[in-house]
Amino acid sequence: MESSSHLFLSDRPEGDDDHHADTDDGDNDAADDTDDGDNDAADKRGAEAAESYDDVKYLVRRNRAASRKRLVSRIKHIHNEIHKPVADAVRDHALCLLPARSIFRLSAVSPSWARHVSSPIFAHTQSRSHRSIAGVFFGSSVDASVAYAPFPPASAHGLPDPALSFFPASPIAVCSSSNGLLLCYAPSSGDFFVCNPATAAWVAVPRPPHNPGPEPAAVLIFVPGVYNFRSDYTIVIGFRISGARSGIFGFQTFSSSAGGWWISNEVCAAECLLPDSGIAGGGVAYWRTTMLTVVGYDPAEDSVRVTHWPMNYAVESRWEIGQMGDGGRLFCTAVTEEVVQVHKLLPKSDQWALVASMDLKQRSNTKSEEEEAWEVEAGGQLVFKKRPWPMRFQGGELEVLLWVQGRVVGVDLASKRVRVAAATEAFGWSTWDDGRGAKYVPYISTLAPVPPPAAAALTSS
């Protein structure tokens, strides 16, 4: 029995049991260390997650508080607007829609109104908000004088000095108008001026590099944009290249923000730019030509665009260009023997689209009274009884100007409303030769300031 018991004893050296016991203890300690490391990492990740969660909750609470604060502020503003006195509501929201002369009269209502009207921010807002045509400036071909024919009521659209006698030079010719500013020219000295006739503010413009001659084809571009607080403007003058008989025209541009002139490298073949046809629209200067085309020069892009007129081969049509609406789109009014049509130039295209048409029923016994010159039929259609002459126009409303028997007639294309300004009374003349050869400029009455040109810049070509 004793010998058999030795069969179950392992043949190991002494000390092996202690060695293995120590190894097992080491493995257990390593495992414990690993578990502790994993637990520490997990705890760290948990702490970071909790911290991130707390940050998210803080951001959500902060955003909700800010949103709640804005909502409460908006509700308070609406409440204050609802319960605002009528006088304050008119001062804050209605005054900017009126012409300049009406605003000057209403500034005497109270000291708060006077302070509100005298603010430069209000002048900037009013020049952007009021866009209807107030009247038309005419240049006499007899003595080179200037006269102004306002639309009624004269108390709203009149001017303190319609003859523009505040200029140092005389005589003065009105070349162009744009959103309340006028571009004037002194033929005797060759000087240009920019003014606001509503405020009698004016500045002199440096002379252009090329002499424009006695009748410059000049266009004033003034866009009262949101960020144009200084009321900066641009002047574009087309001039002949290589002699008086040349049909090639170049363009020289003045910028009030830059303070100098530059000459474009772009040219166009136009035979002749008609000086009294220039109009600004969408930041582009446009002229009619003797080739029955419209030339447009964009000073921002330094590009030229030539478009054919919309009447094709109806060469007997009377036509004129203008600008309507807030988008600065170019329009054309054409008058034939049977109809008065208004077309608009499509964007980025040479095509015209018909937007309005008014019939023309000529009668030999048409009298000179206003009620006999046109009539509105039962369907709301406006019918002229004498063939009118189209006129340049520029405004924010859909209104075209026509010359009818010695009167300037404004026709609203949407409502068919008709306004009349008696231009012959402005000059004291008994007749006007159907508008042919007339020098006129449409005018919008605004409070736009007239900024002085910036530091003179070098002229470059």
Short mmCIF file of C-alpha atoms in Angstrom, two decimals:
data_model
loop_
_atom_site.label_atom_id
_atom_site.label_comp_id
_atom_site.label_asym_id
_atom_site.label_seq_id
_atom_site.Cartn_x
_atom_site.Cartn_y
_atom_site.Cartn_z
CA MET A 1 0.00 0.00 0.00
CA GLU A 2 2.80 2.30 0.78
CA SER A 3 4.44 1.74 -2.56
CA SER A 4 1.27 2.37 -4.51
CA SER A 5 0.82 5.65 -2.90
CA HIS A 6 3.93 6.90 -4.62
CA LEU A 7 2.25 6.49 -7.99
CA PHE A 8 0.21 9.59 -7.43
CA LEU A 9 3.15 11.84 -6.56
CA SER A 10 4.40 14.05 -9.34
CA ASP A 11 8.02 14.00 -10.15
CA ARG A 12 8.69 17.69 -9.59
CA PRO A 13 11.59 19.42 -8.03
CA GLU A 14 11.17 21.05 -4.73
CA GLY A 15 9.91 24.56 -4.78
CA ASP A 16 7.80 24.19 -7.94
CA ASP A 17 4.57 24.53 -6.00
CA ASP A 18 5.71 27.80 -4.54
CA HIS A 19 6.77 28.98 -8.02
CA HIS A 20 3.40 28.28 -9.54
CA ALA A 21 1.62 29.82 -6.63
CA ASP A 22 3.63 32.97 -7.09
CA THR A 23 2.85 32.97 -10.84
CA ASP A 24 -0.85 32.62 -10.21
CA ASP A 25 -0.72 35.46 -7.75
CA GLY A 26 1.08 37.63 -10.37
CA ASP A 27 -1.47 36.85 -13.03
CA ASN A 28 -4.27 37.75 -10.70
CA ASP A 29 -2.55 41.02 -9.80
CA ALA A 30 -2.09 41.89 -13.52
CA ALA A 31 -5.73 41.11 -14.19
CA ASP A 32 -6.72 43.26 -11.28
CA ASP A 33 -4.53 46.07 -12.61
CA THR A 34 -6.10 45.72 -16.08
CA ASP A 35 -9.57 45.79 -14.62
CA ASP A 36 -8.66 48.84 -12.61
CA GLY A 37 -7.32 50.56 -15.79
CA ASP A 38 -10.47 49.72 -17.71
CA ASN A 39 -12.59 50.97 -14.87
CA ASP A 40 -10.59 54.19 -14.72
CA ALA A 41 -10.97 54.72 -18.51
CA ALA A 42 -14.67 53.97 -18.27
CA ASP A 43 -15.02 56.35 -15.40
CA LYS A 44 -13.11 58.99 -17.35
CA ARG A 45 -15.30 58.49 -20.41
CA GLY A 46 -18.37 58.62 -18.26
CA ALA A 47 -17.20 61.83 -16.66
CA GLU A 48 -16.48 63.34 -20.07
CA ALA A 49 -19.88 62.25 -21.34
CA ALA A 50 -21.55 63.72 -18.30
CA GLU A 51 -19.60 66.92 -18.77
CA SER A 52 -20.56 67.06 -22.47
CA TYR A 53 -24.16 66.39 -21.57
CA ASP A 54 -24.05 69.19 -19.05
CA ASP A 55 -22.58 71.47 -21.71
CA VAL A 56 -25.33 70.53 -24.13
CA LYS A 57 -27.99 71.16 -21.50
CA TYR A 58 -26.39 74.53 -20.77
CA LEU A 59 -26.34 75.48 -24.44
CA VAL A 60 -29.95 74.41 -24.88
CA ARG A 61 -31.02 76.42 -21.83
CA ARG A 62 -29.04 79.44 -23.04
CA ASN A 63 -30.51 79.26 -26.55
CA ARG A 64 -33.99 78.87 -25.16
CA ALA A 65 -33.46 81.84 -22.89
CA ALA A 66 -32.13 83.96 -25.77
CA SER A 67 -35.04 82.90 -27.97
CA ARG A 68 -37.50 83.67 -25.18
CA LYS A 69 -35.87 87.07 -24.70
CA ARG A 70 -36.14 87.87 -28.41
CA LEU A 71 -39.77 86.77 -28.45
CA VAL A 72 -40.59 88.93 -25.44
CA SER A 73 -38.80 91.88 -27.04
CA ARG A 74 -40.69 91.34 -30.29
CA ILE A 75 -44.02 91.15 -28.44
CA LYS A 76 -43.20 94.36 -26.58
CA HIS A 77 -42.29 96.05 -29.87
CA ILE A 78 -45.56 94.96 -31.48
CA HIS A 79 -47.48 96.09 -28.40
CA ASN A 80 -45.77 99.47 -28.49
CA GLU A 81 -46.45 99.83 -32.22
CA ILE A 82 -50.12 98.99 -31.75
CA HIS A 83 -50.53 101.46 -28.91
CA LYS A 84 -48.25 104.11 -30.43
CA PRO A 85 -49.88 107.53 -30.89
CA VAL A 86 -51.05 108.21 -34.43
CA ALA A 87 -48.70 111.16 -34.78
CA ASP A 88 -45.69 109.01 -33.92
CA ALA A 89 -46.82 106.27 -36.31
CA VAL A 90 -47.15 108.77 -39.15
CA ARG A 91 -43.74 110.24 -38.32
CA ASP A 92 -42.00 106.85 -38.27
CA HIS A 93 -43.70 105.11 -41.20
CA ALA A 94 -45.48 107.59 -43.50
CA LEU A 95 -43.24 110.65 -43.76
CA CYS A 96 -40.59 108.82 -45.77
CA LEU A 97 -43.18 108.10 -48.49
CA LEU A 98 -43.85 111.79 -49.19
CA PRO A 99 -42.04 114.18 -51.56
CA ALA A 100 -39.47 116.58 -50.15
CA ARG A 101 -41.60 119.72 -50.05
CA SER A 102 -44.39 118.01 -48.12
CA ILE A 103 -41.83 116.77 -45.60
CA PHE A 104 -40.45 120.29 -45.11
CA ARG A 105 -43.94 121.59 -44.42
CA LEU A 106 -44.76 118.80 -41.98
CA SER A 107 -41.50 119.24 -40.07
CA ALA A 108 -43.18 122.20 -38.33
CA VAL A 109 -45.71 119.90 -36.63
CA SER A 110 -43.51 119.37 -33.57
CA PRO A 111 -39.86 119.48 -32.49
CA SER A 112 -39.71 115.67 -32.58
CA TRP A 113 -40.83 115.70 -36.22
CA ALA A 114 -38.23 118.34 -37.04
CA ARG A 115 -35.48 116.26 -35.41
CA HIS A 116 -36.69 113.14 -37.20
CA VAL A 117 -36.73 114.82 -40.61
CA SER A 118 -33.28 116.37 -40.16
CA SER A 119 -31.68 112.99 -39.50
CA PRO A 120 -29.34 111.70 -42.24
CA ILE A 121 -30.85 108.26 -41.78
CA PHE A 122 -34.29 109.66 -42.60
CA ALA A 123 -32.96 111.35 -45.75
CA HIS A 124 -31.43 108.05 -46.81
CA THR A 125 -34.69 106.18 -46.11
CA GLN A 126 -36.83 108.75 -47.93
CA SER A 127 -34.62 108.67 -51.03
CA ARG A 128 -35.15 104.89 -51.18
CA SER A 129 -38.89 104.97 -50.40
CA HIS A 130 -40.28 107.85 -52.47
CA ARG A 131 -39.94 106.96 -56.15
CA SER A 132 -42.82 108.68 -58.00
CA ILE A 133 -42.22 111.37 -60.64
CA ALA A 134 -42.76 114.85 -59.19
CA GLY A 135 -42.46 116.85 -62.41
CA VAL A 136 -40.36 117.62 -65.47
CA PHE A 137 -37.52 120.09 -66.02
CA PHE A 138 -37.55 121.84 -69.39
CA GLY A 139 -34.79 123.72 -71.14
CA SER A 140 -35.85 126.62 -73.32
CA SER A 141 -34.38 126.69 -76.81
CA VAL A 142 -34.91 130.47 -76.92
CA ASP A 143 -32.82 131.86 -74.04
CA ALA A 144 -31.28 128.69 -72.51
CA SER A 145 -33.35 129.14 -69.35
CA VAL A 146 -34.67 126.34 -67.14
CA ALA A 147 -38.26 125.87 -66.06
CA TYR A 148 -40.01 123.25 -63.99
CA ALA A 149 -43.49 121.82 -64.55
CA PRO A 150 -44.71 119.97 -61.43
CA PHE A 151 -47.54 117.49 -61.27
CA PRO A 152 -50.41 118.59 -59.03
CA PRO A 153 -50.59 119.37 -56.23
CA ALA A 154 -47.88 121.99 -56.62
CA SER A 155 -47.70 122.35 -52.84
CA ALA A 156 -46.27 118.81 -52.69
CA HIS A 157 -44.21 118.62 -55.88
CA GLY A 158 -43.06 122.22 -56.22
CA LEU A 159 -39.50 123.47 -55.69
CA PRO A 160 -38.17 126.50 -53.79
CA ASP A 161 -36.03 127.59 -56.78
CA PRO A 162 -37.28 125.91 -59.97
CA ALA A 163 -35.00 128.08 -62.16
CA LEU A 164 -31.90 126.69 -60.35
CA SER A 165 -30.57 130.18 -59.80
CA PHE A 166 -28.42 128.99 -56.88
CA PHE A 167 -25.72 127.85 -59.31
CA PRO A 168 -22.72 130.17 -59.72
CA ALA A 169 -22.71 129.70 -63.50
CA SER A 170 -25.33 130.85 -65.98
CA PRO A 171 -26.96 129.68 -68.15
CA ILE A 172 -27.44 126.12 -66.90
CA ALA A 173 -28.66 123.12 -68.91
CA VAL A 174 -30.18 120.11 -67.17
CA CYS A 175 -28.65 116.99 -68.74
CA SER A 176 -29.91 114.10 -66.64
CA SER A 177 -31.72 113.12 -63.47
CA SER A 178 -31.59 110.07 -61.24
CA ASN A 179 -33.65 109.44 -58.10
CA GLY A 180 -33.71 113.04 -56.92
CA LEU A 181 -30.30 114.28 -58.12
CA LEU A 182 -29.76 116.43 -61.21
CA LEU A 183 -26.75 116.61 -63.51
CA CYS A 184 -26.36 120.12 -64.88
CA TYR A 185 -23.97 121.57 -67.43
CA ALA A 186 -22.69 125.09 -68.03
CA PRO A 187 -22.06 125.37 -71.80
CA SER A 188 -20.10 128.61 -71.44
CA SER A 189 -17.47 127.12 -69.11
CA GLY A 190 -17.82 123.39 -69.74
CA ASP A 191 -18.35 122.70 -66.01
CA PHE A 192 -20.62 119.99 -64.65
CA PHE A 193 -22.61 120.19 -61.43
CA VAL A 194 -24.64 117.71 -59.42
CA CYS A 195 -27.43 119.12 -57.28
CA ASN A 196 -30.58 118.32 -55.36
CA PRO A 197 -33.09 121.03 -56.35
CA ALA A 198 -35.28 120.23 -53.32
CA THR A 199 -32.53 121.25 -50.90
CA ALA A 200 -30.50 123.55 -53.22
CA ALA A 201 -27.37 121.55 -52.33
CA TRP A 202 -24.83 121.22 -55.14
CA VAL A 203 -21.23 120.27 -55.88
CA ALA A 204 -18.95 120.93 -58.84
CA VAL A 205 -17.58 117.98 -60.77
CA PRO A 206 -14.10 118.01 -62.32
CA ARG A 207 -14.06 118.45 -66.07
CA PRO A 208 -13.88 115.23 -68.11
CA PRO A 209 -10.75 114.32 -70.07
CA HIS A 210 -12.56 114.62 -73.42
CA ASN A 211 -14.53 117.76 -74.16
CA PRO A 212 -18.18 116.64 -74.53
CA GLY A 213 -19.15 119.64 -76.65
CA PRO A 214 -22.14 121.97 -76.26
CA GLU A 215 -24.65 119.09 -75.97
CA PRO A 216 -23.05 116.29 -73.96
CA ALA A 217 -24.53 112.80 -74.06
CA ALA A 218 -24.30 112.59 -70.27
CA VAL A 219 -26.21 110.28 -67.93
CA LEU A 220 -26.29 110.48 -64.13
CA ILE A 221 -26.54 107.14 -62.31
CA PHE A 222 -27.60 107.31 -58.66
CA VAL A 223 -28.89 104.15 -56.98
CA PRO A 224 -30.12 104.83 -53.42
CA GLY A 225 -29.20 101.39 -52.14
CA VAL A 226 -29.36 100.17 -48.56
CA TYR A 227 -25.64 100.68 -48.02
CA ASN A 228 -25.19 103.80 -50.14
CA PHE A 229 -25.38 106.16 -47.15
CA ARG A 230 -23.13 108.73 -48.82
CA SER A 231 -25.36 108.90 -51.90
CA ASP A 232 -22.44 108.21 -54.22
CA TYR A 233 -23.20 108.58 -57.91
CA THR A 234 -21.67 107.91 -61.30
CA ILE A 235 -21.61 110.07 -64.44
CA VAL A 236 -21.21 108.50 -67.88
CA ILE A 237 -20.55 110.59 -70.99
CA GLY A 238 -20.43 109.15 -74.48
CA PHE A 239 -18.04 110.88 -76.89
CA ARG A 240 -17.05 110.48 -80.52
CA ILE A 241 -13.72 108.93 -81.37
CA SER A 242 -11.48 110.11 -84.22
CA GLY A 243 -13.31 113.17 -85.40
CA ALA A 244 -16.80 114.59 -85.59
CA ARG A 245 -17.82 112.40 -88.54
CA SER A 246 -16.89 109.17 -86.85
CA GLY A 247 -19.70 106.81 -85.83
CA ILE A 248 -17.54 105.18 -83.15
CA PHE A 249 -18.26 106.21 -79.57
CA GLY A 250 -16.28 105.77 -76.40
CA PHE A 251 -17.28 106.29 -72.78
CA GLN A 252 -15.76 108.33 -69.96
CA THR A 253 -16.97 107.81 -66.40
CA PHE A 254 -16.77 109.82 -63.20
CA SER A 255 -17.28 108.24 -59.77
CA SER A 256 -17.96 110.38 -56.71
CA SER A 257 -16.56 107.64 -54.46
CA ALA A 258 -13.27 107.53 -56.40
CA GLY A 259 -13.17 111.26 -57.10
CA GLY A 260 -11.92 111.05 -60.69
CA TRP A 261 -12.59 110.18 -64.31
CA TRP A 262 -11.53 107.13 -66.26
CA ILE A 263 -11.92 106.21 -69.92
CA SER A 264 -13.23 102.82 -70.92
CA ASN A 265 -11.55 100.61 -73.49
CA GLU A 266 -14.99 99.62 -74.77
CA VAL A 267 -16.39 101.30 -77.89
CA CYS A 268 -19.51 100.89 -80.01
CA ALA A 269 -20.65 101.77 -83.52
CA ALA A 270 -23.77 103.90 -83.13
CA GLU A 271 -23.67 106.52 -85.91
CA CYS A 272 -24.97 109.07 -83.37
CA LEU A 273 -25.97 108.94 -79.69
CA LEU A 274 -28.96 111.23 -79.13
CA PRO A 275 -27.87 113.46 -76.21
CA ASP A 276 -31.40 114.21 -74.96
CA SER A 277 -32.37 110.54 -74.75
CA GLY A 278 -30.01 109.39 -71.98
CA ILE A 279 -31.54 107.54 -69.05
CA ALA A 280 -30.22 105.44 -66.17
CA GLY A 281 -31.63 102.05 -65.27
CA GLY A 282 -30.24 99.33 -63.06
CA GLY A 283 -26.85 101.01 -62.85
CA VAL A 284 -26.55 101.20 -66.67
CA ALA A 285 -26.54 104.31 -68.88
CA TYR A 286 -28.76 104.04 -71.98
CA TRP A 287 -29.15 106.18 -75.10
CA ARG A 288 -31.20 106.01 -78.26
CA THR A 289 -29.33 106.20 -81.56
CA THR A 290 -30.17 107.35 -85.07
CA MET A 291 -29.82 103.70 -86.17
CA LEU A 292 -32.99 102.70 -84.25
CA THR A 293 -30.93 100.95 -81.58
CA VAL A 294 -30.39 101.37 -77.84
CA VAL A 295 -26.83 101.55 -76.52
CA GLY A 296 -26.21 100.64 -72.90
CA TYR A 297 -22.95 101.07 -71.03
CA ASP A 298 -22.44 99.45 -67.61
CA PRO A 299 -19.65 101.27 -65.71
CA ALA A 300 -19.47 98.58 -63.02
CA GLU A 301 -18.86 95.82 -65.57
CA ASP A 302 -17.18 98.07 -68.16
CA SER A 303 -19.31 96.52 -70.87
CA VAL A 304 -21.37 97.80 -73.80
CA ARG A 305 -24.66 96.37 -75.02
CA VAL A 306 -26.48 97.30 -78.24
CA THR A 307 -30.15 96.37 -78.65
CA HIS A 308 -32.51 96.99 -81.56
CA TRP A 309 -35.69 98.90 -80.87
CA PRO A 310 -38.91 96.85 -80.43
CA MET A 311 -40.84 98.20 -83.43
CA ASN A 312 -38.87 96.36 -86.16
CA TYR A 313 -39.62 98.04 -89.50
CA ALA A 314 -42.24 100.56 -88.27
CA VAL A 315 -39.81 103.42 -88.82
CA GLU A 316 -42.57 106.03 -88.65
CA SER A 317 -43.11 105.25 -84.97
CA ARG A 318 -42.28 107.80 -82.32
CA TRP A 319 -40.32 106.16 -79.54
CA GLU A 320 -38.53 106.96 -76.31
CA ILE A 321 -36.85 104.95 -73.54
CA GLY A 322 -37.27 105.12 -69.78
CA GLN A 323 -37.01 103.23 -66.52
CA MET A 324 -39.84 101.95 -64.32
CA GLY A 325 -40.15 99.84 -61.18
CA ASP A 326 -37.75 98.99 -58.38
CA GLY A 327 -35.68 96.62 -60.49
CA GLY A 328 -34.30 99.35 -62.76
CA ARG A 329 -35.66 97.63 -65.87
CA LEU A 330 -35.45 99.49 -69.20
CA PHE A 331 -38.72 100.25 -71.00
CA CYS A 332 -39.62 101.74 -74.35
CA THR A 333 -42.72 103.72 -75.31
CA ALA A 334 -43.62 103.62 -79.02
CA VAL A 335 -46.44 105.58 -80.63
CA THR A 336 -47.76 104.62 -84.06
CA GLU A 337 -50.74 105.97 -86.00
CA GLU A 338 -53.05 103.49 -84.28
CA VAL A 339 -51.69 102.58 -80.85
CA VAL A 340 -49.44 103.55 -77.95
CA GLN A 341 -47.33 100.58 -76.83
CA VAL A 342 -45.02 100.08 -73.87
CA HIS A 343 -42.32 97.40 -74.07
CA LYS A 344 -39.78 96.19 -71.53
CA LEU A 345 -36.32 94.81 -72.23
CA LEU A 346 -35.95 91.27 -70.93
CA PRO A 347 -33.00 90.61 -68.61
CA LYS A 348 -29.83 89.28 -70.24
CA SER A 349 -31.55 89.34 -73.63
CA ASP A 350 -31.99 91.53 -76.70
CA GLN A 351 -35.72 90.81 -76.81
CA TRP A 352 -38.54 93.17 -75.84
CA ALA A 353 -41.85 92.13 -74.28
CA LEU A 354 -45.12 94.07 -74.70
CA VAL A 355 -46.51 95.12 -71.29
CA ALA A 356 -49.23 97.66 -72.15
CA SER A 357 -51.16 98.99 -75.13
CA MET A 358 -53.43 102.03 -75.44
CA ASP A 359 -55.57 102.71 -78.49
CA LEU A 360 -55.31 105.87 -80.55
CA LYS A 361 -58.46 107.22 -82.22
CA GLN A 362 -57.57 110.49 -83.86
CA ARG A 363 -60.32 113.02 -84.47
CA SER A 364 -60.03 116.13 -86.55
CA ASN A 365 -62.28 118.14 -84.24
CA THR A 366 -60.30 117.46 -81.09
CA LYS A 367 -60.36 120.50 -78.84
CA SER A 368 -57.56 121.75 -76.64
CA GLU A 369 -59.31 121.07 -73.34
CA GLU A 370 -57.89 118.34 -71.17
CA GLU A 371 -61.08 116.25 -71.16
CA GLU A 372 -61.09 116.10 -74.94
CA ALA A 373 -57.53 114.82 -75.38
CA TRP A 374 -58.22 111.29 -74.05
CA GLU A 375 -60.95 109.21 -72.49
CA VAL A 376 -61.32 106.04 -70.45
CA GLU A 377 -63.70 103.55 -71.98
CA ALA A 378 -66.10 101.32 -70.06
CA GLY A 379 -63.62 98.46 -69.82
CA GLY A 380 -60.98 100.72 -68.31
CA GLN A 381 -59.08 101.10 -71.59
CA LEU A 382 -57.40 104.48 -72.06
CA VAL A 383 -57.92 105.95 -75.54
CA PHE A 384 -56.09 108.98 -76.93
CA LYS A 385 -57.85 111.20 -79.45
CA LYS A 386 -54.68 112.87 -80.67
CA ARG A 387 -51.38 111.22 -81.39
CA PRO A 388 -49.04 111.96 -78.44
CA TRP A 389 -45.29 112.17 -78.30
CA PRO A 390 -43.51 109.76 -75.95
CA MET A 391 -41.23 111.24 -73.31
CA ARG A 392 -38.37 109.97 -71.18
CA PHE A 393 -39.51 108.66 -67.81
CA GLN A 394 -37.90 107.35 -64.66
CA GLY A 395 -39.56 106.26 -61.44
CA GLY A 396 -40.40 103.44 -59.11
CA GLU A 397 -44.03 103.24 -60.24
CA LEU A 398 -45.35 101.85 -63.52
CA GLU A 399 -45.93 105.28 -65.03
CA VAL A 400 -45.02 106.52 -68.50
CA LEU A 401 -44.90 110.13 -69.68
CA LEU A 402 -46.50 111.44 -72.87
CA TRP A 403 -46.70 114.87 -74.45
CA VAL A 404 -50.30 115.69 -75.39
CA GLN A 405 -51.28 119.14 -76.69
CA GLY A 406 -48.88 121.21 -74.59
CA ARG A 407 -49.21 119.11 -71.45
CA VAL A 408 -47.13 116.42 -69.77
CA VAL A 409 -49.41 113.44 -69.16
CA GLY A 410 -48.44 110.70 -66.74
CA VAL A 411 -50.25 107.39 -67.28
CA ASP A 412 -50.15 104.69 -64.60
CA LEU A 413 -50.16 101.40 -66.50
CA ALA A 414 -51.69 99.44 -63.60
CA SER A 415 -54.55 101.71 -62.53
CA LYS A 416 -54.89 103.80 -65.74
CA ARG A 417 -54.70 106.89 -63.54
CA VAL A 418 -53.84 110.04 -65.49
CA ARG A 419 -51.87 113.00 -64.11
CA VAL A 420 -51.38 116.25 -66.01
CA ALA A 421 -48.71 118.96 -65.75
CA ALA A 422 -49.19 122.03 -67.94
CA ALA A 423 -45.71 122.65 -69.34
CA THR A 424 -46.74 125.62 -71.48
CA GLU A 425 -47.76 127.47 -68.33
CA ALA A 426 -44.28 126.89 -66.92
CA PHE A 427 -42.75 128.88 -69.77
CA GLY A 428 -45.63 131.20 -70.46
CA TRP A 429 -45.69 130.04 -74.06
CA SER A 430 -48.93 129.55 -75.90
CA THR A 431 -47.81 126.58 -77.98
CA TRP A 432 -45.19 123.85 -78.05
CA ASP A 433 -44.10 122.17 -81.21
CA ASP A 434 -45.47 118.72 -80.24
CA GLY A 435 -42.43 118.02 -78.09
CA ARG A 436 -40.06 117.79 -81.07
CA GLY A 437 -36.68 119.15 -80.14
CA ALA A 438 -37.76 119.68 -76.54
CA LYS A 439 -35.10 119.38 -73.86
CA TYR A 440 -36.63 117.87 -70.75
CA VAL A 441 -35.67 115.69 -67.80
CA PRO A 442 -38.08 113.83 -65.47
CA TYR A 443 -37.51 114.50 -61.78
CA ILE A 444 -38.18 112.66 -58.49
CA SER A 445 -38.36 114.81 -55.34
CA THR A 446 -36.16 113.30 -52.62
CA LEU A 447 -33.93 114.42 -49.76
CA ALA A 448 -30.87 112.60 -51.08
CA PRO A 449 -27.70 114.40 -49.96
CA VAL A 450 -25.14 115.56 -52.51
CA PRO A 451 -21.74 114.20 -51.46
CA PRO A 452 -18.57 116.00 -52.44
CA PRO A 453 -16.26 114.00 -54.70
CA ALA A 454 -13.61 112.01 -52.91
CA ALA A 455 -9.92 112.78 -53.28
CA ALA A 456 -9.08 113.30 -56.93
CA ALA A 457 -7.96 110.15 -58.69
CA LEU A 458 -5.67 109.87 -61.66
CA THR A 459 -7.39 109.65 -65.03
CA SER A 460 -6.56 106.41 -66.79
CA SER A 461 -7.56 104.88 -70.05
#
